[in-house]
Short mmCIF file of C-alpha atoms in Angstrom, two decimals:
data_model
loop_
_atom_site.label_atom_id
_atom_site.label_comp_id
_atom_site.label_asym_id
_atom_site.label_seq_id
_atom_site.Cartn_x
_atom_site.Cartn_y
_atom_site.Cartn_z
CA UNK A 1 -77.01 -9.31 -79.37
CA UNK A 2 -80.57 -10.50 -78.84
CA UNK A 3 -81.40 -13.85 -77.29
CA UNK A 4 -84.90 -15.30 -76.92
CA UNK A 5 -85.56 -17.31 -73.62
CA UNK A 6 -88.73 -19.28 -73.22
CA UNK A 7 -90.20 -18.90 -69.83
CA UNK A 8 -92.90 -21.37 -68.34
CA UNK A 9 -94.80 -20.73 -65.42
CA UNK A 10 -98.42 -20.19 -63.83
CA UNK A 11 -100.03 -22.08 -66.64
CA UNK A 12 -98.99 -19.29 -69.05
CA UNK A 13 -96.24 -19.40 -71.57
CA UNK A 14 -94.31 -16.07 -72.36
CA UNK A 15 -91.59 -15.14 -74.32
CA UNK A 16 -89.22 -12.60 -72.88
CA UNK A 17 -86.48 -10.92 -74.90
CA UNK A 18 -83.44 -9.89 -72.95
CA UNK A 19 -80.85 -7.49 -74.04
CA UNK A 20 -77.42 -8.04 -73.21
CA UNK A 21 -74.27 -5.71 -74.09
CA UNK A 22 -70.68 -6.17 -75.18
CA UNK A 23 -69.89 -2.79 -73.38
CA UNK A 24 -67.95 -4.21 -70.56
CA UNK A 25 -65.72 -6.02 -72.83
CA UNK A 26 -64.86 -2.96 -74.73
CA UNK A 27 -64.07 -1.04 -71.53
CA UNK A 28 -61.67 -3.81 -70.22
CA UNK A 29 -60.03 -3.93 -73.61
CA UNK A 30 -59.40 -0.19 -73.64
CA UNK A 31 -58.08 -0.14 -70.18
CA UNK A 32 -55.51 -2.91 -71.21
CA UNK A 33 -54.47 -1.07 -74.28
CA UNK A 34 -53.78 2.12 -72.20
CA UNK A 35 -51.96 0.19 -69.66
CA UNK A 36 -49.76 -1.69 -72.12
CA UNK A 37 -49.21 1.15 -74.97
CA UNK A 38 -50.10 4.50 -73.72
CA UNK A 39 -47.36 6.23 -71.75
CA UNK A 40 -48.30 9.17 -69.58
CA UNK A 41 -46.01 12.29 -70.03
CA UNK A 42 -44.91 13.90 -66.71
CA UNK A 43 -45.35 17.66 -66.87
CA UNK A 44 -42.14 19.21 -65.17
CA UNK A 45 -41.95 22.78 -64.59
CA UNK A 46 -38.30 24.06 -64.60
CA UNK A 47 -37.54 26.33 -61.58
CA UNK A 48 -34.78 28.72 -62.21
CA UNK A 49 -32.51 29.07 -59.16
CA UNK A 50 -32.02 32.59 -57.82
CA UNK A 51 -29.10 34.68 -59.18
CA UNK A 52 -27.58 34.66 -55.69
CA UNK A 53 -27.84 31.55 -53.51
CA UNK A 54 -27.15 30.90 -49.75
CA UNK A 55 -24.22 28.56 -50.50
CA UNK A 56 -22.55 31.19 -52.92
CA UNK A 57 -18.96 32.67 -51.92
CA UNK A 58 -17.74 35.61 -53.83
CA UNK A 59 -14.18 36.62 -54.24
CA UNK A 60 -14.14 39.74 -56.30
CA UNK A 61 -16.43 42.96 -56.91
CA UNK A 62 -16.29 45.79 -59.23
CA UNK A 63 -18.45 48.87 -59.44
CA UNK A 64 -17.76 51.13 -62.62
CA UNK A 65 -20.61 53.53 -61.89
CA UNK A 66 -23.22 54.14 -59.31
CA UNK A 67 -25.63 51.59 -60.71
CA UNK A 68 -23.59 48.85 -62.23
CA UNK A 69 -21.96 46.21 -60.10
CA UNK A 70 -20.33 42.90 -60.90
CA UNK A 71 -19.25 40.18 -58.50
CA UNK A 72 -17.36 36.86 -59.19
CA UNK A 73 -16.87 33.79 -57.07
CA UNK A 74 -16.82 30.01 -56.46
CA UNK A 75 -17.89 27.72 -59.42
CA UNK A 76 -17.31 30.31 -62.07
CA UNK A 77 -20.35 32.47 -60.94
CA UNK A 78 -20.72 35.97 -62.32
CA UNK A 79 -23.49 38.11 -60.98
CA UNK A 80 -24.53 41.63 -62.22
CA UNK A 81 -26.72 44.32 -60.89
CA UNK A 82 -27.92 47.26 -62.86
CA UNK A 83 -29.76 49.06 -60.12
CA UNK A 84 -27.02 49.66 -57.53
CA UNK A 85 -27.39 46.26 -55.92
CA UNK A 86 -31.17 46.17 -55.46
CA UNK A 87 -31.60 43.14 -57.89
CA UNK A 88 -29.23 40.78 -59.49
CA UNK A 89 -29.11 38.45 -62.52
CA UNK A 90 -26.67 35.50 -63.28
CA UNK A 91 -24.45 35.72 -66.31
CA UNK A 92 -23.13 32.67 -68.20
CA UNK A 93 -19.30 32.23 -67.47
CA UNK A 94 -18.90 28.81 -69.43
CA UNK A 95 -16.72 27.67 -66.60
CA UNK A 96 -16.84 26.03 -63.26
CA UNK A 97 -13.46 26.94 -61.85
CA UNK A 98 -13.52 29.66 -59.16
CA UNK A 99 -13.29 33.21 -60.35
CA UNK A 100 -11.03 35.28 -57.87
CA UNK A 101 -11.19 38.78 -59.13
CA UNK A 102 -13.00 41.39 -61.43
CA UNK A 103 -12.29 44.85 -62.91
CA UNK A 104 -14.55 46.93 -65.27
CA UNK A 105 -13.64 49.84 -67.45
CA UNK A 106 -17.25 50.83 -67.77
CA UNK A 107 -20.81 49.16 -67.82
CA UNK A 108 -19.96 47.32 -71.00
CA UNK A 109 -16.39 46.16 -70.62
CA UNK A 110 -14.98 43.96 -67.83
CA UNK A 111 -12.42 41.29 -67.15
CA UNK A 112 -12.51 38.60 -64.67
CA UNK A 113 -9.54 36.21 -63.48
CA UNK A 114 -9.29 32.94 -61.64
CA UNK A 115 -8.13 29.56 -61.12
CA UNK A 116 -6.42 27.45 -63.93
CA UNK A 117 -5.07 30.52 -65.47
CA UNK A 118 -8.61 31.67 -66.45
CA UNK A 119 -9.06 35.07 -67.87
CA UNK A 120 -12.58 36.11 -69.17
CA UNK A 121 -13.64 39.30 -70.97
CA UNK A 122 -16.72 40.84 -71.91
CA UNK A 123 -17.64 43.89 -74.12
CA UNK A 124 -21.41 43.59 -74.04
CA UNK A 125 -22.35 44.07 -70.41
CA UNK A 126 -21.86 40.46 -69.67
CA UNK A 127 -24.22 38.93 -72.03
CA UNK A 128 -21.39 36.82 -73.25
CA UNK A 129 -17.83 36.12 -71.79
CA UNK A 130 -14.92 34.85 -73.77
CA UNK A 131 -11.69 33.33 -72.64
CA UNK A 132 -8.73 35.42 -73.24
CA UNK A 133 -5.36 34.19 -74.44
CA UNK A 134 -2.74 34.12 -71.75
CA UNK A 135 0.97 32.96 -71.83
CA UNK A 136 1.24 29.02 -71.38
CA UNK A 137 2.78 27.88 -68.23
CA UNK A 138 3.54 24.38 -66.60
CA UNK A 139 2.48 25.74 -63.22
CA UNK A 140 -1.20 26.12 -62.00
CA UNK A 141 -1.18 29.85 -62.86
CA UNK A 142 -4.14 30.72 -60.41
CA UNK A 143 -4.82 34.58 -60.81
CA UNK A 144 -6.08 36.41 -57.67
CA UNK A 145 -6.52 40.01 -58.71
CA UNK A 146 -6.79 42.10 -61.82
CA UNK A 147 -6.57 45.98 -61.85
CA UNK A 148 -6.89 48.68 -64.47
CA UNK A 149 -4.35 51.55 -64.88
CA UNK A 150 -3.36 53.95 -67.51
CA UNK A 151 -5.46 52.11 -70.17
CA UNK A 152 -3.77 48.63 -69.32
CA UNK A 153 -5.05 45.67 -67.32
CA UNK A 154 -2.93 43.94 -64.78
CA UNK A 155 -3.34 40.62 -63.38
CA UNK A 156 -1.39 38.94 -60.42
CA UNK A 157 -1.24 35.24 -59.03
CA UNK A 158 0.62 32.23 -58.26
CA UNK A 159 4.19 31.51 -59.27
CA UNK A 160 5.32 35.10 -59.76
CA UNK A 161 2.57 35.82 -62.13
CA UNK A 162 2.40 39.44 -63.27
CA UNK A 163 0.53 39.80 -66.41
CA UNK A 164 -0.34 42.84 -68.66
CA UNK A 165 -3.01 43.41 -71.21
CA UNK A 166 -2.91 46.61 -73.60
CA UNK A 167 -6.21 45.40 -75.69
CA UNK A 168 -8.84 45.39 -72.88
CA UNK A 169 -8.13 41.86 -71.82
CA UNK A 170 -7.89 40.20 -75.28
CA UNK A 171 -4.31 39.19 -75.07
CA UNK A 172 -1.73 39.07 -72.11
CA UNK A 173 2.00 39.03 -71.76
CA UNK A 174 4.08 38.14 -68.80
CA UNK A 175 6.10 40.95 -67.32
CA UNK A 176 8.00 39.09 -64.48
CA UNK A 177 9.58 35.62 -64.87
CA UNK A 178 7.86 32.65 -63.10
CA UNK A 179 9.12 31.96 -59.54
CA UNK A 180 7.97 30.18 -56.66
CA UNK A 181 6.17 33.12 -55.08
CA UNK A 182 2.79 34.59 -55.33
CA UNK A 183 1.88 38.10 -56.03
CA UNK A 184 -1.63 39.03 -54.62
CA UNK A 185 -2.16 42.60 -55.60
CA UNK A 186 -1.21 45.23 -57.77
CA UNK A 187 -1.75 49.16 -57.83
CA UNK A 188 -0.66 52.01 -59.82
CA UNK A 189 -0.79 55.84 -59.70
CA UNK A 190 0.32 57.31 -62.86
CA UNK A 191 3.73 55.66 -63.79
CA UNK A 192 4.29 54.61 -60.18
CA UNK A 193 3.28 50.92 -59.48
CA UNK A 194 3.57 48.54 -56.74
CA UNK A 195 2.95 44.81 -56.35
CA UNK A 196 2.69 42.74 -52.88
CA UNK A 197 2.80 39.13 -52.16
CA UNK A 198 3.88 36.15 -50.05
CA UNK A 199 6.15 36.57 -47.02
CA UNK A 200 6.11 40.23 -47.16
CA UNK A 201 7.54 40.66 -50.79
CA UNK A 202 6.96 44.01 -52.21
CA UNK A 203 8.23 45.54 -55.70
CA UNK A 204 7.81 49.04 -57.02
CA UNK A 205 7.99 50.43 -60.63
CA UNK A 206 8.77 53.99 -61.71
CA UNK A 207 8.02 53.55 -65.45
CA UNK A 208 4.46 52.24 -65.71
CA UNK A 209 5.41 48.67 -65.07
CA UNK A 210 8.00 48.29 -67.68
CA UNK A 211 10.63 47.39 -65.12
CA UNK A 212 10.34 46.57 -61.33
CA UNK A 213 12.70 46.64 -58.36
CA UNK A 214 12.44 44.71 -55.18
CA UNK A 215 11.96 46.66 -51.86
CA UNK A 216 13.69 45.46 -48.72
CA UNK A 217 11.00 44.71 -46.09
CA UNK A 218 11.36 44.11 -42.36
CA UNK A 219 7.93 42.57 -42.57
CA UNK A 220 7.88 38.83 -43.48
CA UNK A 221 4.14 38.38 -43.27
CA UNK A 222 2.25 37.81 -46.49
CA UNK A 223 0.76 40.97 -47.96
CA UNK A 224 -2.77 40.58 -49.45
CA UNK A 225 -3.58 44.14 -50.76
CA UNK A 226 -2.25 47.45 -51.63
CA UNK A 227 -3.61 50.99 -52.35
CA UNK A 228 -2.26 54.47 -52.84
CA UNK A 229 -4.03 57.85 -52.71
CA UNK A 230 -1.27 59.53 -54.57
CA UNK A 231 2.19 58.71 -55.80
CA UNK A 232 3.66 58.99 -52.18
CA UNK A 233 1.09 57.75 -49.66
CA UNK A 234 -0.08 54.21 -49.59
CA UNK A 235 -1.13 51.23 -47.38
CA UNK A 236 -0.54 47.69 -47.54
CA UNK A 237 -2.37 45.03 -45.41
CA UNK A 238 -1.94 41.35 -44.94
CA UNK A 239 -2.29 38.33 -42.76
CA UNK A 240 -2.50 38.38 -38.93
CA UNK A 241 -3.67 42.14 -38.99
CA UNK A 242 -0.57 43.33 -40.65
CA UNK A 243 -0.73 47.11 -41.60
CA UNK A 244 1.88 49.09 -43.39
CA UNK A 245 1.99 52.55 -44.34
CA UNK A 246 4.34 54.54 -46.59
CA UNK A 247 4.69 58.36 -47.30
CA UNK A 248 7.69 58.15 -49.68
CA UNK A 249 6.24 56.22 -52.70
CA UNK A 250 6.89 52.82 -51.23
CA UNK A 251 10.67 53.17 -50.82
CA UNK A 252 10.21 52.59 -46.97
CA UNK A 253 7.36 51.30 -44.78
CA UNK A 254 6.29 51.58 -41.34
CA UNK A 255 4.22 49.00 -39.45
CA UNK A 256 1.11 50.25 -37.58
CA UNK A 257 0.76 48.61 -34.12
CA UNK A 258 -1.47 45.47 -34.49
CA UNK A 259 -5.20 46.39 -34.10
CA UNK A 260 -6.17 42.72 -34.59
CA UNK A 261 -4.88 39.26 -35.18
CA UNK A 262 -7.45 38.69 -37.88
CA UNK A 263 -6.32 38.58 -41.55
CA UNK A 264 -6.98 41.59 -43.61
CA UNK A 265 -7.49 41.08 -47.33
CA UNK A 266 -8.40 44.24 -49.02
CA UNK A 267 -7.70 47.92 -48.50
CA UNK A 268 -8.97 50.95 -50.48
CA UNK A 269 -8.74 54.81 -50.35
CA UNK A 270 -12.16 55.99 -50.26
CA UNK A 271 -13.52 59.45 -50.11
CA UNK A 272 -11.11 60.71 -47.76
CA UNK A 273 -10.27 57.92 -45.84
CA UNK A 274 -8.55 54.40 -45.73
CA UNK A 275 -10.70 51.27 -45.29
CA UNK A 276 -9.61 47.78 -44.85
CA UNK A 277 -11.74 44.54 -44.39
CA UNK A 278 -10.83 40.87 -43.49
CA UNK A 279 -11.79 37.89 -41.51
CA UNK A 280 -14.65 37.69 -39.05
CA UNK A 281 -16.25 40.90 -39.98
CA UNK A 282 -13.41 43.14 -39.03
CA UNK A 283 -13.07 46.57 -40.65
CA UNK A 284 -10.19 49.00 -39.99
CA UNK A 285 -10.19 52.71 -41.03
CA UNK A 286 -7.90 55.77 -40.88
CA UNK A 287 -7.93 59.43 -42.13
CA UNK A 288 -5.64 60.54 -45.01
CA UNK A 289 -2.42 60.50 -42.87
CA UNK A 290 -2.93 56.73 -42.01
CA UNK A 291 -1.38 57.26 -38.55
CA UNK A 292 -4.33 56.76 -36.44
CA UNK A 293 -6.33 53.60 -37.08
CA UNK A 294 -9.53 52.35 -35.61
CA UNK A 295 -10.89 48.95 -35.58
CA UNK A 296 -14.41 48.02 -35.81
CA UNK A 297 -16.87 45.62 -37.78
CA UNK A 298 -18.62 45.90 -40.90
CA UNK A 299 -21.83 45.66 -38.98
CA UNK A 300 -22.88 44.56 -35.51
CA UNK A 301 -22.91 40.82 -35.23
CA UNK A 302 -21.21 40.24 -38.55
CA UNK A 303 -18.41 37.56 -38.57
CA UNK A 304 -18.26 36.89 -42.31
CA UNK A 305 -14.79 37.00 -44.05
CA UNK A 306 -14.36 39.68 -46.70
CA UNK A 307 -12.05 39.66 -49.59
CA UNK A 308 -12.69 42.75 -51.44
CA UNK A 309 -14.70 46.00 -51.18
CA UNK A 310 -15.89 48.25 -53.87
CA UNK A 311 -18.13 51.53 -53.74
CA UNK A 312 -21.02 52.44 -56.02
CA UNK A 313 -22.58 55.68 -55.07
CA UNK A 314 -23.26 55.70 -51.43
CA UNK A 315 -23.38 51.99 -51.15
CA UNK A 316 -20.40 49.58 -50.49
CA UNK A 317 -20.40 46.05 -51.80
CA UNK A 318 -18.18 43.38 -50.00
CA UNK A 319 -17.19 40.06 -51.38
CA UNK A 320 -16.51 37.06 -49.24
CA UNK A 321 -18.46 34.26 -47.65
CA UNK A 322 -21.47 36.16 -49.04
CA UNK A 323 -22.06 39.31 -51.34
CA UNK A 324 -22.95 42.02 -48.82
CA UNK A 325 -24.26 45.51 -49.21
CA UNK A 326 -23.43 48.17 -46.74
CA UNK A 327 -25.78 51.22 -47.05
CA UNK A 328 -25.75 54.04 -44.51
CA UNK A 329 -24.43 51.68 -41.86
CA UNK A 330 -27.07 48.97 -42.44
CA UNK A 331 -25.62 45.59 -43.79
CA UNK A 332 -27.81 43.27 -46.19
CA UNK A 333 -26.65 40.21 -47.85
CA UNK A 334 -27.60 40.31 -51.57
CA UNK A 335 -30.53 38.06 -52.27
CA UNK A 336 -31.51 37.97 -48.64
CA UNK A 337 -32.83 39.91 -45.80
CA UNK A 338 -31.16 42.67 -44.04
CA UNK A 339 -28.97 41.70 -41.01
#
């Protein structure tokens, strides 16, 4: 816009042309429009949590070969390692209920069990997990452990749950009737089988699990785990440091003098020795005869509770308040620094 202004002064008259602009109005209008109609888009970068976090608890672990390890735990968590526990990836379970146990036929096929009667199976190395069919029940049907034997899978749990699958975990049938008692673990050597549970309960089978007979036990403390090195020699462990041994196929059991009052949750026969783990980092071991036991710790300073132990090559993997790796006497927590 041009505007002429007459200016008088000093006896001379001049005309000065002034230039004014509408630019300030345009700027103000643009800012107003932006404030009212243009919405800024926040740029959010999604940060994936690590496969294993400090708050995670794991209840079951399986190692079908030297490099493959699976672990399951709270909130439906499933993790897998393909390099012997050096690195881990999380696998989608599709559930948020606790998973209590896992077993694997090989690096491709595995089955996991847990709360709410959940049984999950995978046949693609855990890329996908699908829910299996289990017998209906009006009871909570929490499953604690799953074991593999003679081509079958066996799951045990609350209310007398003893289930069997003959199709790699796709479908299950109940072997024992429901009752107000929990079974905590099951083991087989050939056709001989044993199941242990609450209040010292123990049953044995001589026909591959088709029929079961109760064994009268002097011990009334709950048994949490059982393992056999052959059809005759076995060990069962339980609460308050309970340690029982048998050399006649489980027909009779002798109690080992108490080594500890801490609970023992898992026992395995491993490379010529018995190994049991439990509360506050305790670890008990014995030679093949299971007569002389020694009490120690998983590692110096470790006070974590351990629910299961599995071996992959030279390394031991322990489920519990964390997922631990024991390698040549040195303990590390998966996903964290060495202890």
